[in-house]
Coordinates of C-alpha atoms and ligand atoms in Angstrom, one line a residue:
M1 CA 5.3 56.5 169.3
K2 CA 7.2 56.3 172.1
I3 CA 9.9 53.1 172.7
E4 CA 12.9 51.4 174.8
I5 CA 15.9 50.9 172.8
P6 CA 16.4 47.4 173.0
R7 CA 17.7 45.3 176.6
E8 CA 19.3 42.7 175.3
V9 CA 21.3 41.9 171.8
E10 CA 22.7 38.9 170.4
R11 CA 25.2 39.5 168.1
F12 CA 25.8 36.4 165.3
G13 CA 28.6 37.7 162.8
P14 CA 26.8 39.8 160.7
I15 CA 23.4 39.8 162.3
V16 CA 22.2 41.7 165.4
F17 CA 19.0 40.1 167.4
H18 CA 17.6 43.2 169.2
G19 CA 15.5 42.2 172.1
V20 CA 11.9 42.7 172.9
Q21 CA 11.2 46.3 173.1
K22 CA 8.0 47.7 174.7
V23 CA 6.3 50.9 173.2
Y24 CA 5.8 53.7 176.1
E25 CA 3.0 55.8 174.4
L26 CA 1.5 55.1 170.6
D27 CA 1.6 58.8 169.3
S28 CA 4.6 60.8 170.8
G29 CA 3.7 64.0 168.7
L30 CA 5.8 66.0 166.0
R31 CA 9.6 66.1 165.5
N32 CA 9.5 70.1 166.6
A33 CA 6.9 69.9 169.4
K34 CA 8.1 72.0 172.3
N35 CA 9.1 71.0 175.1
D36 CA 10.6 67.4 173.7
K37 CA 12.7 65.5 176.3
D38 CA 14.8 64.1 172.8
D39 CA 17.5 63.7 175.0
N40 CA 16.5 60.3 176.9
P41 CA 19.3 57.3 176.5
I42 CA 16.9 54.9 177.1
M43 CA 13.5 55.7 175.1
K44 CA 13.5 56.5 171.5
R45 CA 10.3 59.2 169.9
I46 CA 9.5 58.4 166.6
A47 CA 8.1 61.8 166.0
Y48 CA 4.4 61.4 163.2
D49 CA 6.3 63.0 161.0
T50 CA 8.8 60.4 160.6
Q51 CA 6.1 57.5 160.6
H52 CA 4.5 59.3 157.6
E53 CA 7.7 60.0 155.5
I54 CA 8.3 56.7 156.3
Q55 CA 4.9 55.0 155.7
K56 CA 5.0 57.1 152.0
Q57 CA 7.6 54.4 150.7
M58 CA 5.9 51.1 152.3
A59 CA 3.1 48.6 151.1
I60 CA 1.3 46.6 153.0
V61 CA 0.0 43.2 152.7
V62 CA -3.0 41.6 153.6
P63 CA -2.8 37.7 152.1
I64 CA -6.3 36.7 152.3
R65 CA -8.3 33.0 152.5
N66 CA -11.7 32.6 152.8
E67 CA -12.2 35.2 155.2
K68 CA -15.1 37.3 156.5
I69 CA -15.5 40.7 154.6
K70 CA -16.7 42.3 157.6
L71 CA -13.0 41.4 158.8
V72 CA -11.3 42.4 156.1
E73 CA -12.8 45.6 155.9
G74 CA -11.4 46.4 159.5
V75 CA -8.2 45.1 158.6
L76 CA -8.3 48.1 156.2
S77 CA -9.3 50.5 157.8
G78 CA -6.6 50.2 160.4
I79 CA -3.8 50.5 157.3
P80 CA -2.3 54.5 157.6
H81 CA -3.4 56.3 154.5
H82 CA 0.0 56.7 152.7
C83 CA 0.5 53.6 152.8
L84 CA 0.2 51.3 149.3
I85 CA -2.1 48.2 150.5
I86 CA -2.2 45.0 148.3
I87 CA -4.5 42.4 148.4
V88 CA -3.5 39.2 147.5
S89 CA -6.6 36.3 147.7
N90 CA -6.3 32.9 147.2
S91 CA -10.3 32.6 148.3
P92 CA -11.9 29.9 146.1
R93 CA -13.6 31.4 142.6
F94 CA -15.8 28.2 142.3
P95 CA -18.7 27.2 142.5
M96 CA -19.2 30.6 144.0
D97 CA -16.6 33.4 143.3
R98 CA -15.9 34.7 146.4
Y99 CA -13.0 36.9 145.1
K100 CA -15.2 38.6 143.3
L101 CA -17.6 39.6 146.4
E102 CA -13.9 40.8 148.4
K103 CA -13.3 42.3 144.8
D104 CA -16.3 44.5 145.1
A105 CA -17.0 45.3 149.1
I106 CA -12.7 46.2 148.4
E107 CA -13.5 48.5 145.8
H108 CA -16.3 49.9 147.2
M109 CA -14.0 50.9 149.9
E110 CA -11.2 52.3 148.2
H111 CA -13.8 55.4 146.6
F112 CA -14.7 55.9 150.1
M113 CA -10.7 55.9 151.5
D114 CA -9.7 57.7 148.1
R115 CA -6.7 55.5 148.1
D116 CA -5.1 53.0 145.4
I117 CA -5.5 49.3 146.4
L118 CA -3.9 46.8 144.4
I119 CA -5.8 43.4 144.4
V120 CA -5.7 40.1 142.3
H121 CA -5.8 36.8 142.7
Q122 CA -3.0 34.4 143.3
K123 CA -4.2 31.9 140.7
D124 CA -4.3 34.7 138.3
P125 CA -2.6 32.8 135.2
K126 CA -1.5 36.9 133.7
L127 CA 0.3 36.7 137.2
G128 CA 1.8 32.8 136.6
E129 CA 2.3 34.5 132.9
A130 CA 4.3 36.9 134.9
C131 CA 7.0 34.7 136.9
A132 CA 7.3 32.7 134.2
A133 CA 8.8 35.2 132.0
A134 CA 10.3 36.7 134.6
G135 CA 12.0 33.4 135.2
Y136 CA 10.8 32.8 138.4
S137 CA 9.1 29.5 137.9
H138 CA 9.2 28.1 140.9
I139 CA 6.3 29.4 143.0
L140 CA 4.2 27.8 140.1
D141 CA 2.4 24.8 139.8
K142 CA 2.4 22.2 136.7
N143 CA -0.6 24.4 135.8
G144 CA 1.7 27.4 135.4
V145 CA -0.5 29.4 138.3
V146 CA 1.0 30.5 141.3
K147 CA 0.6 27.6 143.7
D148 CA -1.8 27.6 146.9
G149 CA 0.0 28.8 150.5
K150 CA 0.2 32.0 152.3
A151 CA 4.2 32.3 151.7
E152 CA 3.9 31.9 147.7
G153 CA 0.8 34.8 148.0
M154 CA 3.5 36.8 150.2
I155 CA 6.6 36.3 147.2
L156 CA 4.1 37.8 144.9
S157 CA 3.0 40.8 146.5
K158 CA 7.3 41.2 147.6
I159 CA 7.7 41.1 143.7
L160 CA 4.3 43.7 143.3
A161 CA 6.0 46.0 145.8
Y162 CA 8.8 45.7 144.1
I163 CA 7.8 47.4 141.2
C164 CA 5.3 49.8 142.8
G165 CA 8.9 51.6 143.6
K166 CA 8.2 50.6 147.5
K167 CA 11.2 50.6 149.8
Y168 CA 9.4 48.5 152.4
I169 CA 7.4 46.0 153.0
G170 CA 4.9 45.0 155.6
F171 CA 2.3 42.3 156.3
I172 CA -0.8 42.3 158.6
D173 CA -3.0 39.1 158.2
S174 CA -6.4 39.4 157.4
D175 CA -8.8 38.5 159.8
N176 CA -7.6 40.6 162.5
Y177 CA -10.3 41.7 164.7
F178 CA -9.2 44.9 166.3
P179 CA -8.3 47.5 163.2
G180 CA -6.5 49.8 166.2
A181 CA -4.2 46.6 166.3
V182 CA -3.8 46.7 162.7
M183 CA -2.4 50.5 162.9
E184 CA -0.4 49.9 165.4
Y185 CA 1.7 47.4 163.6
V186 CA 2.3 49.8 161.4
H187 CA 3.4 52.0 163.7
E188 CA 5.7 49.7 165.1
Y189 CA 7.1 48.7 161.6
G190 CA 7.8 52.4 161.1
A191 CA 9.5 52.6 164.6
G192 CA 11.6 49.5 163.7
F193 CA 12.7 51.6 160.0
T194 CA 13.7 54.2 162.0
M195 CA 15.6 52.9 164.3
S196 CA 17.7 51.1 162.2
N197 CA 21.1 51.4 160.8
S198 CA 21.7 49.3 158.1
D199 CA 19.7 48.5 154.7
Y200 CA 18.5 45.1 155.5
T201 CA 16.2 45.3 157.9
M202 CA 13.2 42.9 159.2
V203 CA 10.7 44.4 162.0
R204 CA 8.7 41.7 163.8
I205 CA 5.4 41.8 166.2
S206 CA 5.2 40.4 169.6
W207 CA 1.7 40.3 171.2
H208 CA 1.4 41.7 174.5
S209 CA -1.1 39.2 174.9
K210 CA -4.0 37.0 172.6
P211 CA -7.5 37.5 174.7
K212 CA -9.5 34.2 175.4
V213 CA -12.6 33.2 176.7
V214 CA -11.4 30.8 179.6
E215 CA -14.3 29.5 181.9
S216 CA -16.2 32.3 181.3
N217 CA -13.5 35.1 182.0
L218 CA -11.3 37.2 179.5
F219 CA -8.0 35.7 179.6
F220 CA -4.8 37.4 178.4
A221 CA -2.5 34.5 177.5
K222 CA 1.2 36.3 176.5
R223 CA 2.0 33.9 173.7
G224 CA 0.5 32.1 170.7
R225 CA 0.5 27.7 171.0
A226 CA 2.9 27.4 168.6
S227 CA 5.1 30.6 169.4
E228 CA 6.5 28.7 172.1
H229 CA 8.3 25.9 171.1
T230 CA 9.6 27.8 167.6
N231 CA 11.2 30.2 170.0
R232 CA 12.6 27.8 172.2
I233 CA 14.2 26.4 169.3
L234 CA 15.7 28.9 167.2
N235 CA 16.5 30.5 170.9
R236 CA 18.6 27.0 171.0
L237 CA 20.1 27.1 168.0
I238 CA 22.0 30.5 168.4
S239 CA 23.5 29.2 171.4
S240 CA 24.6 26.3 170.3
F241 CA 26.7 28.4 168.1
T242 CA 27.7 31.7 170.8
G243 CA 28.0 29.2 173.6
Y244 CA 25.3 31.3 175.6
G245 CA 22.0 30.5 176.5
T246 CA 20.0 32.8 175.5
E247 CA 16.2 33.7 175.3
T248 CA 15.7 37.0 172.8
I249 CA 13.8 35.5 169.7
K250 CA 10.8 36.0 170.9
T251 CA 9.0 36.3 167.6
G252 CA 9.1 33.0 165.6
N253 CA 5.9 32.5 163.6
A254 CA 5.4 36.2 163.8
G255 CA 2.8 36.9 161.0
E256 CA 3.3 40.4 161.1
H257 CA 6.4 42.0 160.0
A258 CA 8.5 43.5 158.1
M259 CA 11.6 44.3 155.9
T260 CA 13.4 46.8 153.7
M261 CA 13.0 45.6 150.0
D262 CA 16.8 45.5 149.9
L263 CA 16.4 42.3 152.8
A264 CA 13.2 41.0 151.0
M265 CA 14.8 40.9 147.5
K266 CA 18.2 38.9 148.9
L267 CA 16.3 36.3 151.0
D268 CA 15.1 32.4 149.7
Y269 CA 11.8 31.6 151.0
S270 CA 10.0 28.5 152.1
S271 CA 6.5 27.4 151.8
G272 CA 3.6 27.4 154.0
Y273 CA 3.7 28.3 157.1
S274 CA 6.7 27.7 157.5
I275 CA 8.1 31.1 156.0
E276 CA 8.3 33.6 159.0
P277 CA 10.6 30.7 161.0
Y278 CA 12.9 30.4 158.0
H279 CA 13.8 33.9 158.0
Y280 CA 15.4 33.7 161.0
I281 CA 16.9 30.2 159.4
N282 CA 18.1 31.8 155.9
V283 CA 19.3 34.6 157.6
L284 CA 21.4 32.4 159.4
E285 CA 22.2 30.6 156.6
K286 CA 23.0 33.2 154.3
F287 CA 24.8 35.9 156.8
G288 CA 26.1 34.1 160.0
G289 CA 29.0 33.2 158.3
I290 CA 29.1 29.3 159.1
I291 CA 28.4 27.9 155.9
A292 CA 28.2 31.1 153.6
N293 CA 30.6 34.0 153.3
P294 CA 28.4 37.1 153.6
S295 CA 29.0 39.7 151.0
E296 CA 30.2 43.0 152.0
D297 CA 27.6 45.4 151.7
V298 CA 26.1 43.1 153.6
M299 CA 29.1 42.5 156.7
N300 CA 28.8 46.4 156.6
Q301 CA 26.0 47.2 157.3
Q302 CA 24.4 44.0 158.5
V303 CA 20.9 42.6 159.2
E304 CA 19.2 44.5 162.0
F305 CA 15.9 42.2 163.2
F306 CA 13.9 44.1 165.8
Q307 CA 11.2 42.5 167.4
I308 CA 8.6 45.0 169.2
E309 CA 5.5 44.6 171.4
S310 CA 2.5 45.9 170.8
R311 CA 0.0 47.2 173.2
N312 CA -3.2 46.1 171.6
P313 CA -4.3 42.6 172.1
H314 CA -4.0 39.9 169.1
L315 CA -7.3 38.8 168.0
H316 CA -8.1 36.9 165.1
E317 CA -10.2 33.6 164.1
V318 CA -9.6 30.3 165.5
K319 CA -8.5 27.8 163.0
G320 CA -8.4 25.0 165.2
D321 CA -5.8 22.5 166.9
Q322 CA -4.5 21.2 163.5
H323 CA -4.2 24.6 162.3
V324 CA -1.8 25.2 164.9
K325 CA -0.3 21.6 164.6
D326 CA 0.1 21.7 161.5
M327 CA 2.1 25.3 161.4
S328 CA 4.3 24.3 164.3
K329 CA 5.0 21.5 162.4
A330 CA 6.2 23.6 159.5
A331 CA 8.1 25.5 161.1
M332 CA 10.4 22.7 163.1
E333 CA 11.0 21.4 159.5
C334 CA 12.3 24.3 157.9
I335 CA 14.6 24.2 160.9
Y336 CA 15.7 20.8 161.3
N337 CA 16.3 20.1 157.9
S338 CA 18.3 23.2 157.5
P339 CA 22.3 22.2 156.7
I340 CA 23.1 24.3 160.2
C341 CA 21.0 22.7 162.5
P342 CA 23.0 20.6 164.7
E343 CA 22.3 16.9 165.5
A344 CA 21.6 17.4 169.1
L345 CA 19.5 20.4 168.2
K346 CA 17.8 18.0 165.8
E347 CA 17.2 15.5 168.8
N348 CA 15.4 18.1 170.4
I349 CA 12.5 18.5 168.0
M350 CA 12.0 15.3 167.7
E351 CA 11.4 14.4 171.4
D352 CA 9.4 18.1 171.1
L353 CA 7.0 16.9 168.8
I354 CA 6.5 13.5 169.6
T355 CA 6.4 14.6 173.4
R356 CA 3.1 17.3 171.5
K357 CA 2.0 14.1 169.5
I358 CA 2.3 16.1 166.6
L359 CA 4.8 13.2 165.0
P360 CA 4.0 9.5 166.1
K361 CA 7.4 7.6 168.1
G362 CA 9.4 6.0 165.5
E363 CA 8.2 8.1 162.4
K364 CA 10.4 10.6 161.1
L365 CA 10.6 14.3 160.8
G366 CA 10.4 14.6 156.5
N367 CA 10.5 17.9 154.5
N368 CA 7.5 18.4 152.8
L369 CA 8.5 21.9 152.7
N370 CA 9.8 24.0 148.5
Y371 CA 12.3 26.2 148.9
Y372 CA 11.9 29.7 146.7
P373 CA 15.3 31.2 145.8
A374 CA 16.5 35.4 146.3
L375 CA 14.4 37.1 143.7
E376 CA 18.0 39.2 143.6
N377 CA 18.5 36.6 140.9
F378 CA 15.7 37.5 138.6
D379 CA 14.8 39.6 135.6
L380 CA 11.7 41.2 137.4
R381 CA 11.2 44.0 134.0
K382 CA 9.6 41.0 132.4
F383 CA 7.8 40.2 135.0
K384 CA 6.4 44.2 135.1
D385 CA 5.9 43.7 131.5
V386 CA 3.7 40.8 131.2
L387 CA 1.7 43.0 133.4
K388 CA 1.6 46.1 131.0
N389 CA -2.0 46.0 130.5
Q390 CA -3.5 45.2 133.5
E391 CA -5.7 47.7 135.5
Y392 CA -3.4 48.0 138.5
A393 CA -0.4 49.0 136.3
G394 CA -0.7 52.4 136.6
L395 CA 0.7 51.8 140.3
F396 CA 3.9 50.6 138.7
K397 CA 7.0 52.5 138.7
D398 CA 8.3 53.1 135.2
K399 CA 12.5 52.8 136.7
L400 CA 12.8 50.3 138.9
P401 CA 15.5 50.5 141.9
E402 CA 18.4 48.9 141.7
F403 CA 19.9 46.2 144.5
K404 CA 23.4 46.8 145.5
E405 CA 25.0 43.9 144.1
T406 CA 23.5 41.7 141.6
K407 CA 25.7 38.3 142.4
V408 CA 23.5 35.8 140.3
S409 CA 24.6 32.4 143.0
K410 CA 21.9 29.7 143.3
P411 CA 19.8 28.8 146.5
L412 CA 22.3 27.9 149.0
R413 CA 20.4 25.2 150.0
D414 CA 21.7 24.2 146.1
T415 CA 25.0 24.7 146.9
K416 CA 28.1 22.4 147.1
M417 CA 29.1 24.9 150.2
A418 CA 26.0 23.8 152.2
K419 CA 26.8 19.9 151.6
E420 CA 30.4 20.0 153.2
R421 CA 29.3 22.0 155.9
V422 CA 30.9 21.9 159.1
L423 CA 29.3 21.3 162.2
P424 CA 30.3 21.0 165.8
E425 CA 30.1 17.3 166.3
K426 CA 27.2 15.3 168.2
G427 CA 27.7 15.6 171.8
K428 CA 29.9 18.8 172.2
L429 CA 26.4 20.5 172.5
E430 CA 24.8 21.9 175.4
M431 CA 21.3 22.4 174.8
K432 CA 19.6 22.0 177.6
Ligands
GDP501 P1 -2.3 31.6 161.4 O1 -3.1 33.7 162.1 O2 -0.8 32.3 162.0 O3 -2.7 30.7 162.3 O4 -2.9 31.9 160.4 P2 -4.5 32.3 159.3 O5 -4.5 30.7 158.5 O6 -5.3 33.1 160.3 O7 -3.4 32.6 157.9 C1 -3.2 34.3 157.9 C2 -3.2 35.0 157.0 O8 -3.3 34.3 155.8 C3 -5.1 35.0 156.8 O9 -4.9 36.5 156.1 C4 -5.5 34.0 156.0 O10 -6.8 34.7 155.3 C5 -4.4 34.2 154.9 N1 -4.0 32.8 153.9 C6 -3.6 31.3 154.3 N2 -3.6 30.9 153.2 C7 -3.1 31.6 152.3 C8 -3.1 31.3 150.6 O11 -3.0 30.1 150.6 N3 -2.9 32.6 149.8 C9 -2.9 33.7 150.6 N4 -3.2 34.8 149.3 N5 -2.9 34.2 151.9 C10 -3.5 32.8 152.7
CO502 CO1 -5.1 34.3 161.6

């Protein structure tokens, strides 16, 4: 892959937000290819062999709920061979067992692909038991099984990727119509990790376009409907602290994203569709130096965000207006309720929600989200032990990677520090 270096960079304490980067070649050849011009200062070449080395250490997670099996098969065919595929399905098991159909179809594909696929059902009681054994009951419901929700499925997959010894984890939605786009995303994840200097790195995909049919013609829209608003508010949040306007964040709602396991283990998560924008918020809360002091290792290494613009159009299942509104509301809720959200920005959020008829005038924006503490504080070996007789246990590693620093801390929002925060006064901020 050949990719331009970031044009803009926004720094926030030890956090680095790189501006969107364009891809110029999807495949740029082997590392030692002849006629290489590797001295181009504005282009980064990520050789095929470098991608391969990263893919061997990467888990690609495909969350599923009630998708067409043909679509899922296409997605799986786009994932490079050396990545470990982890599927977390929350499809209904009654009255018809949709999960069984998915599992049969995927196992059938597995034979032809000649690779291992780890497939679990989100509500498998054994997984609930494993979470409880590790002390991570936060994502369980009153019956002791993992709650519904994409975020909850993703958190589960992070634990699974960790006990499979993976260094990187990437997410790809299962409702993508273009296997070629799926493959491209994985290469872009690899490109981001190669460009990073830090163990704490996240790569987010900004789609080049989203095709739609408008008056019988194909129209390639630039951004999703929810993203535009989430990005604007996230950028305002950053400007309110730096004092400079910015448009750097373009991937507030990116479902397609990847991160190092070191970062995945350190983040708190929020529920449902707010999980993606909350990655930005939580990194700012934990490492931005506004309300908590980042650990020495994070200070030294920095947290790096890469945003890469994909070349393939992004075409997925259309799930209707209400779905977009719910997603947008969840995104705004996680920003609004953050202890770092200034009053002036809260007012902006309310105006935005009322104008878009997501919230009726006069109604308050509550907080219906759940927050889950970072996994680094839990004993995941116990999680692994409970699952030792499962059919997929062969994929687990005997020795789990150590965390750089395992300090037991409560999630930020419960701490005294979060409550005694000092924020800029209302009115002192120039938000518009
Ligand atoms: P959008 O693409 O962001 O509009 O949202 P989708 O509804 O397409 O959801 C994104 C992905 O998450 C899709 O692959 C869904 O099948 C999957 N998904 C949605 N809800 C759940 C859930 O409760 N559990 C799991 N495991 N996956 C889910
Ligand atoms: Co979708």
